[in-house]
GROMACS .gro file of C-alpha atoms in nm:
model
  409
    1MET     CA    1   2.737  -1.959  -1.468
    2THR     CA    2   2.427  -1.749  -1.518
    3GLY     CA    3   2.258  -1.623  -1.203
    4ARG     CA    4   1.896  -1.590  -1.110
    5VAL     CA    5   1.720  -1.287  -1.252
    6GLY     CA    6   1.572  -1.070  -0.977
    7ARG     CA    7   1.298  -0.807  -0.976
    8THR     CA    8   1.538  -0.549  -1.116
    9GLY     CA    9   1.621  -0.761  -1.421
   10LYS     CA   10   1.984  -0.789  -1.313
   11THR     CA   11   2.160  -1.113  -1.237
   12ALA     CA   12   2.228  -1.203  -0.876
   13ARG     CA   13   2.571  -1.331  -0.989
   14GLY     CA   14   2.744  -1.101  -1.228
   15GLY     CA   15   3.039  -0.898  -1.102
   16ALA     CA   16   3.006  -0.537  -1.209
   17GLN     CA   17   2.630  -0.567  -1.239
   18SER     CA   18   2.602  -0.611  -0.861
   19SER     CA   19   2.607  -0.249  -0.744
   20ALA     CA   20   2.587  -0.119  -0.388
   21GLY     CA   21   2.214  -0.090  -0.445
   22ASP     CA   22   2.195  -0.456  -0.545
   23LEU     CA   23   2.383  -0.558  -0.230
   24LEU     CA   24   2.143  -0.350  -0.023
   25GLU     CA   25   1.847  -0.530  -0.177
   26LEU     CA   26   2.002  -0.869  -0.102
   27VAL     CA   27   2.045  -0.770   0.262
   28ARG     CA   28   1.699  -0.615   0.294
   29SER     CA   29   1.532  -0.922   0.142
   30GLY     CA   30   1.725  -1.157   0.371
   31ARG     CA   31   1.879  -1.346   0.076
   32ALA     CA   32   2.232  -1.259   0.190
   33VAL     CA   33   2.310  -1.110   0.531
   34THR     CA   34   2.687  -1.168   0.564
   35ARG     CA   35   2.982  -1.054   0.356
   36GLY     CA   36   3.058  -1.413   0.266
   37ALA     CA   37   2.705  -1.476   0.146
   38LEU     CA   38   2.716  -1.161  -0.066
   39GLN     CA   39   3.042  -1.275  -0.226
   40GLN     CA   40   2.898  -1.618  -0.297
   41LEU     CA   41   2.570  -1.492  -0.441
   42THR     CA   42   2.715  -1.211  -0.655
   43GLY     CA   43   3.052  -1.353  -0.755
   44LEU     CA   44   3.223  -1.031  -0.644
   45SER     CA   45   3.560  -1.035  -0.475
   46ARG     CA   46   3.592  -0.974  -0.102
   47ALA     CA   47   3.753  -0.634  -0.167
   48THR     CA   48   3.476  -0.523  -0.406
   49VAL     CA   49   3.202  -0.631  -0.166
   50GLY     CA   50   3.381  -0.440   0.110
   51GLN     CA   51   3.404  -0.123  -0.100
   52ARG     CA   52   3.036  -0.128  -0.191
   53LEU     CA   53   2.926  -0.205   0.161
   54ASP     CA   54   3.138   0.085   0.285
   55ARG     CA   55   2.925   0.322   0.076
   56LEU     CA   56   2.611   0.186   0.243
   57PHE     CA   57   2.765   0.217   0.591
   58ARG     CA   58   2.870   0.577   0.525
   59ALA     CA   59   2.517   0.661   0.408
   60GLY     CA   60   2.383   0.515   0.732
   61TRP     CA   61   2.172   0.259   0.547
   62LEU     CA   62   2.339  -0.054   0.681
   63ARG     CA   63   2.466  -0.158   1.023
   64GLU     CA   64   2.632  -0.464   1.169
   65GLY     CA   65   2.417  -0.698   1.373
   66ALA     CA   66   2.495  -0.989   1.598
   67GLY     CA   67   2.729  -1.265   1.485
   68GLY     CA   68   2.565  -1.537   1.281
   69PRO     CA   69   2.632  -1.913   1.284
   70VAL     CA   70   2.976  -2.043   1.190
   71ASP     CA   71   2.955  -2.177   0.835
   72SER     CA   72   3.282  -2.369   0.830
   73PRO     CA   73   3.301  -2.722   0.981
   74LEU     CA   74   3.646  -2.622   1.107
   75GLY     CA   75   3.490  -2.366   1.337
   76GLY     CA   76   3.616  -2.011   1.372
   77ARG     CA   77   3.467  -1.676   1.453
   78PRO     CA   78   3.095  -1.627   1.385
   79ALA     CA   79   3.018  -1.423   1.073
   80VAL     CA   80   2.903  -1.068   1.143
   81THR     CA   81   2.554  -1.017   1.005
   82LEU     CA   82   2.441  -0.713   0.811
   83GLU     CA   83   2.112  -0.533   0.874
   84PHE     CA   84   1.920  -0.257   0.704
   85ASP     CA   85   1.923   0.037   0.946
   86GLY     CA   86   1.563   0.153   0.954
   87SER     CA   87   1.636   0.438   1.194
   88HIS     CA   88   1.829   0.669   0.961
   89ALA     CA   89   1.513   0.828   0.817
   90VAL     CA   90   1.134   0.828   0.846
   91VAL     CA   91   0.844   0.818   0.602
   92LEU     CA   92   0.520   1.016   0.601
   93ALA     CA   93   0.203   0.847   0.478
   94ALA     CA   94  -0.163   0.937   0.442
   95ASP     CA   95  -0.474   0.748   0.335
   96LEU     CA   96  -0.768   0.951   0.205
   97ASP     CA   97  -1.122   0.823   0.203
   98THR     CA   98  -1.415   1.029   0.076
   99ARG     CA   99  -1.493   1.192   0.412
  100HIS     CA  100  -1.203   1.117   0.644
  101ALA     CA  101  -0.830   1.052   0.638
  102ARG     CA  102  -0.548   0.896   0.838
  103ALA     CA  103  -0.187   1.016   0.841
  104ALA     CA  104   0.120   0.873   1.009
  105VAL     CA  105   0.495   0.893   1.062
  106LEU     CA  106   0.659   0.553   1.007
  107THR     CA  107   1.002   0.403   1.039
  108LEU     CA  108   1.158   0.254   0.729
  109THR     CA  109   1.061  -0.089   0.858
  110GLY     CA  110   0.693   0.000   0.890
  111GLU     CA  111   0.655   0.083   1.258
  112ILE     CA  112   0.405   0.365   1.322
  113LEU     CA  113   0.561   0.634   1.540
  114ALA     CA  114   0.271   0.881   1.543
  115GLU     CA  115  -0.068   0.891   1.371
  116HIS     CA  116  -0.378   1.104   1.339
  117SER     CA  117  -0.720   1.048   1.186
  118GLY     CA  118  -0.995   1.299   1.131
  119THR     CA  119  -1.252   1.447   0.897
  120LEU     CA  120  -1.115   1.546   0.559
  121VAL     CA  121  -1.361   1.568   0.270
  122VAL     CA  122  -1.214   1.501  -0.075
  123GLU     CA  123  -1.490   1.701  -0.244
  124ASP     CA  124  -1.342   2.012  -0.079
  125GLY     CA  125  -1.081   1.985  -0.355
  126PRO     CA  126  -0.709   1.909  -0.375
  127GLU     CA  127  -0.582   2.251  -0.270
  128ALA     CA  128  -0.761   2.247   0.065
  129VAL     CA  129  -0.715   1.876   0.137
  130LEU     CA  130  -0.343   1.861   0.055
  131ALA     CA  131  -0.270   2.182   0.246
  132GLU     CA  132  -0.439   2.030   0.552
  133LEU     CA  133  -0.233   1.713   0.515
  134GLY     CA  134   0.079   1.931   0.521
  135ARG     CA  135  -0.035   2.070   0.857
  136TRP     CA  136  -0.105   1.721   0.987
  137PHE     CA  137   0.241   1.603   0.884
  138ALA     CA  138   0.412   1.893   1.065
  139ARG     CA  139   0.225   1.817   1.389
  140LEU     CA  140   0.289   1.443   1.363
  141LEU     CA  141   0.663   1.490   1.316
  142ASN     CA  142   0.670   1.702   1.629
  143GLN     CA  143   0.478   1.432   1.820
  144ALA     CA  144   0.713   1.161   1.695
  145GLY     CA  145   1.019   1.362   1.794
  146HIS     CA  146   1.167   1.367   1.444
  147ARG     CA  147   1.300   1.660   1.244
  148PRO     CA  148   1.140   1.733   0.906
  149GLU     CA  149   1.485   1.689   0.747
  150GLU     CA  150   1.472   1.322   0.845
  151VAL     CA  151   1.179   1.257   0.611
  152CYS     CA  152   1.291   1.070   0.299
  153GLY     CA  153   0.955   1.046   0.121
  154ILE     CA  154   0.576   1.071   0.138
  155GLY     CA  155   0.315   0.815   0.032
  156LEU     CA  156  -0.052   0.896  -0.033
  157GLY     CA  157  -0.350   0.674  -0.101
  158VAL     CA  158  -0.658   0.820  -0.274
  159PRO     CA  159  -1.006   0.676  -0.352
  160GLY     CA  160  -0.970   0.678  -0.728
  161PRO     CA  161  -0.769   0.532  -1.019
  162VAL     CA  162  -0.412   0.664  -1.033
  163ASP     CA  163  -0.159   0.671  -1.314
  164SER     CA  164   0.147   0.557  -1.119
  165GLU     CA  165   0.385   0.723  -1.367
  166THR     CA  166   0.245   1.071  -1.306
  167GLY     CA  167   0.074   1.033  -0.969
  168ARG     CA  168  -0.242   1.194  -1.110
  169VAL     CA  169  -0.593   1.054  -1.069
  170ILE     CA  170  -0.779   0.969  -1.388
  171GLN     CA  171  -1.151   1.048  -1.412
  172PRO     CA  172  -1.222   0.965  -1.046
  173PRO     CA  173  -1.597   0.929  -0.983
  174MET     CA  174  -1.573   1.024  -0.615
  175MET     CA  175  -1.305   1.297  -0.633
  176THR     CA  176  -1.463   1.602  -0.795
  177GLY     CA  177  -1.198   1.855  -0.899
  178TRP     CA  178  -0.904   1.612  -0.873
  179ASP     CA  179  -0.894   1.479  -1.229
  180GLY     CA  180  -0.544   1.530  -1.369
  181TYR     CA  181  -0.436   1.745  -1.073
  182ASP     CA  182  -0.066   1.753  -0.980
  183ILE     CA  183  -0.104   1.581  -0.641
  184ARG     CA  184   0.266   1.506  -0.606
  185GLY     CA  185   0.372   1.866  -0.659
  186ARG     CA  186   0.109   2.019  -0.431
  187LEU     CA  187   0.167   1.776  -0.143
  188SER     CA  188   0.542   1.827  -0.169
  189ARG     CA  189   0.492   2.204  -0.149
  190ALA     CA  190   0.250   2.166   0.144
  191PHE     CA  191   0.512   1.963   0.330
  192THR     CA  192   0.774   2.232   0.271
  193GLU     CA  193   0.535   2.517   0.356
  194HIS     CA  194   0.445   2.369   0.694
  195THR     CA  195   0.783   2.224   0.794
  196GLY     CA  196   1.043   2.440   0.621
  197ALA     CA  197   1.219   2.124   0.501
  198PRO     CA  198   1.336   2.065   0.143
  199ALA     CA  199   1.102   1.887  -0.099
  200VAL     CA  200   1.096   1.507  -0.083
  201PRO     CA  201   0.966   1.245  -0.331
  202VAL     CA  202   0.589   1.188  -0.319
  203LEU     CA  203   0.424   0.866  -0.439
  204VAL     CA  204   0.048   0.844  -0.501
  205ASP     CA  205  -0.156   0.529  -0.551
  206ASN     CA  206  -0.510   0.399  -0.523
  207ASP     CA  207  -0.622   0.338  -0.164
  208ALA     CA  208  -0.724  -0.025  -0.221
  209ASN     CA  209  -0.388  -0.092  -0.386
  210LEU     CA  210  -0.200   0.039  -0.084
  211MET     CA  211  -0.420  -0.150   0.159
  212ALA     CA  212  -0.356  -0.469  -0.038
  213TYR     CA  213   0.019  -0.400  -0.043
  214GLY     CA  214   0.032  -0.338   0.330
  215GLU     CA  215  -0.178  -0.642   0.420
  216GLN     CA  216   0.004  -0.879   0.184
  217ARG     CA  217   0.352  -0.776   0.295
  218THR     CA  218   0.279  -0.791   0.667
  219GLY     CA  219   0.038  -1.084   0.693
  220HIS     CA  220   0.064  -1.295   0.377
  221PRO     CA  221   0.417  -1.249   0.233
  222ASP     CA  222   0.422  -1.598   0.079
  223CYS     CA  223   0.093  -1.557  -0.106
  224ALA     CA  224   0.178  -1.526  -0.477
  225ALA     CA  225  -0.168  -1.399  -0.575
  226PHE     CA  226  -0.348  -1.177  -0.323
  227VAL     CA  227  -0.670  -0.978  -0.369
  228LEU     CA  228  -0.812  -0.720  -0.129
  229VAL     CA  229  -1.160  -0.577  -0.182
  230LYS     CA  230  -1.239  -0.251  -0.004
  231VAL     CA  231  -1.609  -0.182   0.042
  232SER     CA  232  -1.671   0.159   0.192
  233THR     CA  233  -1.848   0.455   0.031
  234GLY     CA  234  -1.731   0.298  -0.298
  235ILE     CA  235  -1.588  -0.041  -0.398
  236GLY     CA  236  -1.237  -0.110  -0.522
  237ALA     CA  237  -0.985  -0.392  -0.526
  238GLY     CA  238  -0.610  -0.416  -0.494
  239VAL     CA  239  -0.416  -0.703  -0.651
  240VAL     CA  240  -0.066  -0.814  -0.549
  241VAL     CA  241   0.104  -1.072  -0.773
  242ASP     CA  242   0.446  -1.214  -0.684
  243GLY     CA  243   0.495  -0.941  -0.425
  244ALA     CA  244   0.425  -0.651  -0.664
  245LEU     CA  245   0.112  -0.443  -0.718
  246TYR     CA  246  -0.073  -0.511  -1.039
  247ARG     CA  247  -0.211  -0.180  -1.167
  248GLY     CA  248  -0.291  -0.243  -1.532
  249ILE     CA  249  -0.156  -0.018  -1.806
  250ASP     CA  250  -0.271   0.313  -1.657
  251GLY     CA  251  -0.385   0.240  -1.302
  252GLY     CA  252  -0.733   0.111  -1.380
  253ALA     CA  253  -0.692  -0.247  -1.255
  254GLY     CA  254  -0.913  -0.348  -0.966
  255ASP     CA  255  -1.193  -0.098  -1.027
  256ILE     CA  256  -1.460  -0.364  -0.974
  257GLY     CA  257  -1.711  -0.115  -0.836
  258HIS     CA  258  -1.795  -0.018  -1.193
  259ILE     CA  259  -1.861  -0.365  -1.328
  260ARG     CA  260  -2.219  -0.375  -1.462
  261VAL     CA  261  -2.451  -0.602  -1.266
  262GLY     CA  262  -2.782  -0.571  -1.449
  263THR     CA  263  -2.956  -0.299  -1.250
  264ASP     CA  264  -3.086   0.042  -1.350
  265ALA     CA  265  -2.938   0.220  -1.045
  266LEU     CA  266  -2.747   0.539  -1.128
  267CYS     CA  267  -2.384   0.536  -1.017
  268ARG     CA  268  -2.174   0.837  -0.917
  269CYS     CA  269  -1.962   0.774  -1.227
  270GLY     CA  270  -2.264   0.870  -1.441
  271SER     CA  271  -2.338   0.519  -1.568
  272TYR     CA  272  -2.623   0.289  -1.476
  273GLY     CA  273  -2.597  -0.058  -1.330
  274CYS     CA  274  -2.256  -0.042  -1.157
  275LEU     CA  275  -2.188  -0.271  -0.863
  276ALA     CA  276  -2.104   0.031  -0.645
  277ALA     CA  277  -2.447   0.180  -0.714
  278VAL     CA  278  -2.617  -0.111  -0.537
  279ALA     CA  279  -2.364  -0.276  -0.304
  280SER     CA  280  -2.125  -0.011  -0.169
  281GLY     CA  281  -2.141   0.147   0.174
  282GLY     CA  282  -2.283   0.456   0.009
  283ALA     CA  283  -2.559   0.253  -0.157
  284VAL     CA  284  -2.647   0.080   0.171
  285ALA     CA  285  -2.652   0.420   0.346
  286ARG     CA  286  -2.898   0.555   0.088
  287ARG     CA  287  -3.131   0.258   0.134
  288LEU     CA  288  -3.116   0.299   0.512
  289ALA     CA  289  -3.193   0.671   0.481
  290GLU     CA  290  -3.493   0.588   0.260
  291ALA     CA  291  -3.613   0.358   0.539
  292GLY     CA  292  -3.581   0.637   0.794
  293VAL     CA  293  -3.248   0.531   0.945
  294PRO     CA  294  -3.000   0.824   0.955
  295ALA     CA  295  -2.702   0.733   0.733
  296GLU     CA  296  -2.503   0.927   0.474
  297SER     CA  297  -2.189   0.724   0.407
  298GLY     CA  298  -2.013   0.393   0.452
  299SER     CA  299  -1.874   0.505   0.787
  300ASP     CA  300  -2.230   0.565   0.913
  301VAL     CA  301  -2.321   0.212   0.805
  302ARG     CA  302  -2.018   0.077   0.991
  303GLU     CA  303  -2.138   0.243   1.311
  304LEU     CA  304  -2.487   0.102   1.267
  305LEU     CA  305  -2.346  -0.246   1.211
  306ALA     CA  306  -2.130  -0.214   1.523
  307ALA     CA  307  -2.443  -0.119   1.717
  308GLY     CA  308  -2.625  -0.428   1.590
  309ASP     CA  309  -2.886  -0.247   1.379
  310PRO     CA  310  -3.093  -0.523   1.212
  311GLN     CA  311  -3.177  -0.325   0.898
  312ALA     CA  312  -2.813  -0.239   0.841
  313ALA     CA  313  -2.715  -0.604   0.892
  314ALA     CA  314  -2.976  -0.729   0.644
  315LEU     CA  315  -2.877  -0.478   0.378
  316ALA     CA  316  -2.506  -0.546   0.434
  317ARG     CA  317  -2.562  -0.917   0.381
  318GLU     CA  318  -2.756  -0.849   0.062
  319ALA     CA  319  -2.473  -0.622  -0.058
  320GLY     CA  320  -2.224  -0.897   0.024
  321ARG     CA  321  -2.416  -1.140  -0.197
  322GLN     CA  322  -2.405  -0.892  -0.487
  323VAL     CA  323  -2.031  -0.838  -0.442
  324GLY     CA  324  -1.975  -1.212  -0.401
  325ASP     CA  325  -2.141  -1.272  -0.737
  326VAL     CA  326  -1.884  -1.044  -0.905
  327LEU     CA  327  -1.597  -1.187  -0.702
  328ALA     CA  328  -1.674  -1.534  -0.837
  329THR     CA  329  -1.549  -1.407  -1.173
  330VAL     CA  330  -1.251  -1.231  -1.016
  331VAL     CA  331  -1.147  -1.548  -0.834
  332THR     CA  332  -1.189  -1.759  -1.147
  333LEU     CA  333  -0.973  -1.517  -1.345
  334LEU     CA  334  -0.692  -1.458  -1.092
  335ASN     CA  335  -0.699  -1.778  -0.883
  336PRO     CA  336  -0.576  -1.600  -0.568
  337GLY     CA  337  -0.466  -1.773  -0.250
  338VAL     CA  338  -0.617  -1.502  -0.028
  339LEU     CA  339  -0.927  -1.290  -0.082
  340MET     CA  340  -0.943  -1.022   0.187
  341ILE     CA  341  -1.252  -0.813   0.260
  342ALA     CA  342  -1.182  -0.467   0.403
  343GLY     CA  343  -1.354  -0.133   0.451
  344ASP     CA  344  -1.660  -0.007   0.633
  345LEU     CA  345  -1.879  -0.306   0.547
  346ALA     CA  346  -1.620  -0.574   0.629
  347GLY     CA  347  -1.817  -0.737   0.910
  348THR     CA  348  -1.992  -1.069   0.958
  349PRO     CA  349  -2.317  -0.990   0.765
  350PHE     CA  350  -2.136  -0.867   0.455
  351VAL     CA  351  -1.870  -1.140   0.454
  352THR     CA  352  -2.141  -1.404   0.502
  353GLY     CA  353  -2.317  -1.273   0.193
  354VAL     CA  354  -1.991  -1.275  -0.007
  355ARG     CA  355  -1.923  -1.636   0.086
  356GLU     CA  356  -2.276  -1.747  -0.005
  357LEU     CA  357  -2.255  -1.632  -0.366
  358LEU     CA  358  -1.882  -1.676  -0.418
  359TYR     CA  359  -1.882  -2.046  -0.336
  360GLN     CA  360  -2.211  -2.097  -0.519
  361ARG     CA  361  -2.099  -1.935  -0.846
  362ALA     CA  362  -1.724  -2.003  -0.866
  363LEU     CA  363  -1.592  -2.339  -0.980
  364PRO     CA  364  -1.470  -2.560  -0.694
  365ARG     CA  365  -1.127  -2.567  -0.861
  366SER     CA  366  -1.098  -2.189  -0.817
  367THR     CA  367  -1.184  -2.190  -0.448
  368ALA     CA  368  -1.022  -2.515  -0.333
  369HIS     CA  369  -0.716  -2.336  -0.195
  370LEU     CA  370  -0.872  -1.995  -0.134
  371ASP     CA  371  -0.882  -1.827   0.206
  372VAL     CA  372  -1.155  -1.564   0.245
  373VAL     CA  373  -1.051  -1.340   0.534
  374THR     CA  374  -1.107  -0.995   0.678
  375ALA     CA  375  -0.846  -0.721   0.711
  376ARG     CA  376  -0.580  -0.772   0.976
  377LEU     CA  377  -0.437  -0.419   0.990
  378GLY     CA  378  -0.776  -0.248   0.991
  379GLU     CA  379  -0.771   0.125   0.922
  380ARG     CA  380  -0.390   0.132   0.934
  381ALA     CA  381  -0.348  -0.085   0.624
  382GLY     CA  382  -0.341   0.210   0.384
  383VAL     CA  383  -0.071   0.411   0.562
  384ILE     CA  384   0.140   0.100   0.621
  385GLY     CA  385   0.113   0.011   0.253
  386ALA     CA  386   0.193   0.369   0.148
  387GLY     CA  387   0.500   0.372   0.371
  388ALA     CA  388   0.619   0.038   0.234
  389LEU     CA  389   0.573   0.158  -0.124
  390VAL     CA  390   0.790   0.464  -0.058
  391VAL     CA  391   1.065   0.255   0.099
  392GLU     CA  392   1.063   0.001  -0.185
  393HIS     CA  393   1.088   0.282  -0.437
  394LEU     CA  394   1.366   0.477  -0.266
  395TYR     CA  395   1.583   0.177  -0.184
  396ALA     CA  396   1.540  -0.018  -0.508
  397PRO     CA  397   1.884  -0.081  -0.665
  398GLU     CA  398   1.880   0.182  -0.940
  399ARG     CA  399   1.724   0.453  -0.725
  400ALA     CA  400   1.954   0.367  -0.434
  401GLU     CA  401   2.256   0.419  -0.661
  402GLU     CA  402   2.127   0.761  -0.764
  403ARG     CA  403   2.071   0.861  -0.401
  404LEU     CA  404   2.413   0.737  -0.291
  405ALA     CA  405   2.574   0.945  -0.565
  406ALA     CA  406   2.371   1.250  -0.457
  407LEU     CA  407   2.493   1.197  -0.100
  408GLY     CA  408   2.851   1.188  -0.226
  409VAL     CA  409   2.928   0.838  -0.099
   0.00000   0.00000   0.00000
């Protein structure tokens, strides 16, 4: 009998193909949480399941939970459940915007143990920014009461397109001096320099991607097609399809801020007519400044909106209409179940403008089952998504096998 093919491309039933890493994934996903269920789903013998689970117990990755329901109609002892032990390590995560950043220590199950946000300007360059993040991480670990040696990985979100294979940004319009820079290597060294701990894996992704990943996993896990649009100093989108980020062939997917919209406005990318040049938080800030209202960035616009400034509200609604016009095409192409608006402009005026044009321009068939919502996790979405990405990478079956071998179990 041929089993179901999972995300790893391996069969869920298949004897030797079901490694300790595969069993771990079955437990973490909730598809099999008892020894009996693992035997049934994989076709492995009781002894083989026991041997592979023993490796996971010795690594500290699994633990026994409370007894589950009795499966047999004849009664008997309740089956002991298996749980992923999220306390055996922690993850560090950071989310960079153009002028500020947020960093956090998280458990392997996504709980934030300590966090810090503050001014950090990406145009100061990667050396200065990543060194400062290393200092933040050291302080946060101390606040959380965890040793640096307990860190298993670091996740970082950046406001630019990222090649996920190399972790390097590619021609980022808002990150002067970062193009092609070895972010992974420098952040790993900064972590070691400020903590004295050995190097750990570093994953880098686009900030909107990580926000989308965090929001989809925590609030909309059953949504098979999820789109998050971040509108701050720039505009970007993250797309999650069947639980996995869609990045395109080299990390360029979702860069809707540089779709041409028929204007002669100069964009920071050097082109004319980009959506970000007329509808981003940065564009709204410039128009406010021209009208005599002090504003330099999307975060300034957010503060004005929170204070009820009428000019900011009017311009945000107009920007929402321009973004909604583009999103009509995005929705028609991807047919998502959830369209989430996030970032500095994600308030009532902007979302109202998005809805006006989106429902006017998109076919009713494309929006019949669409929920247009605002971010649930707020400014924490990026670090939660970055933490989740690290965990999924480190505990995926193949990588888990490599790590178990390195641990000698």
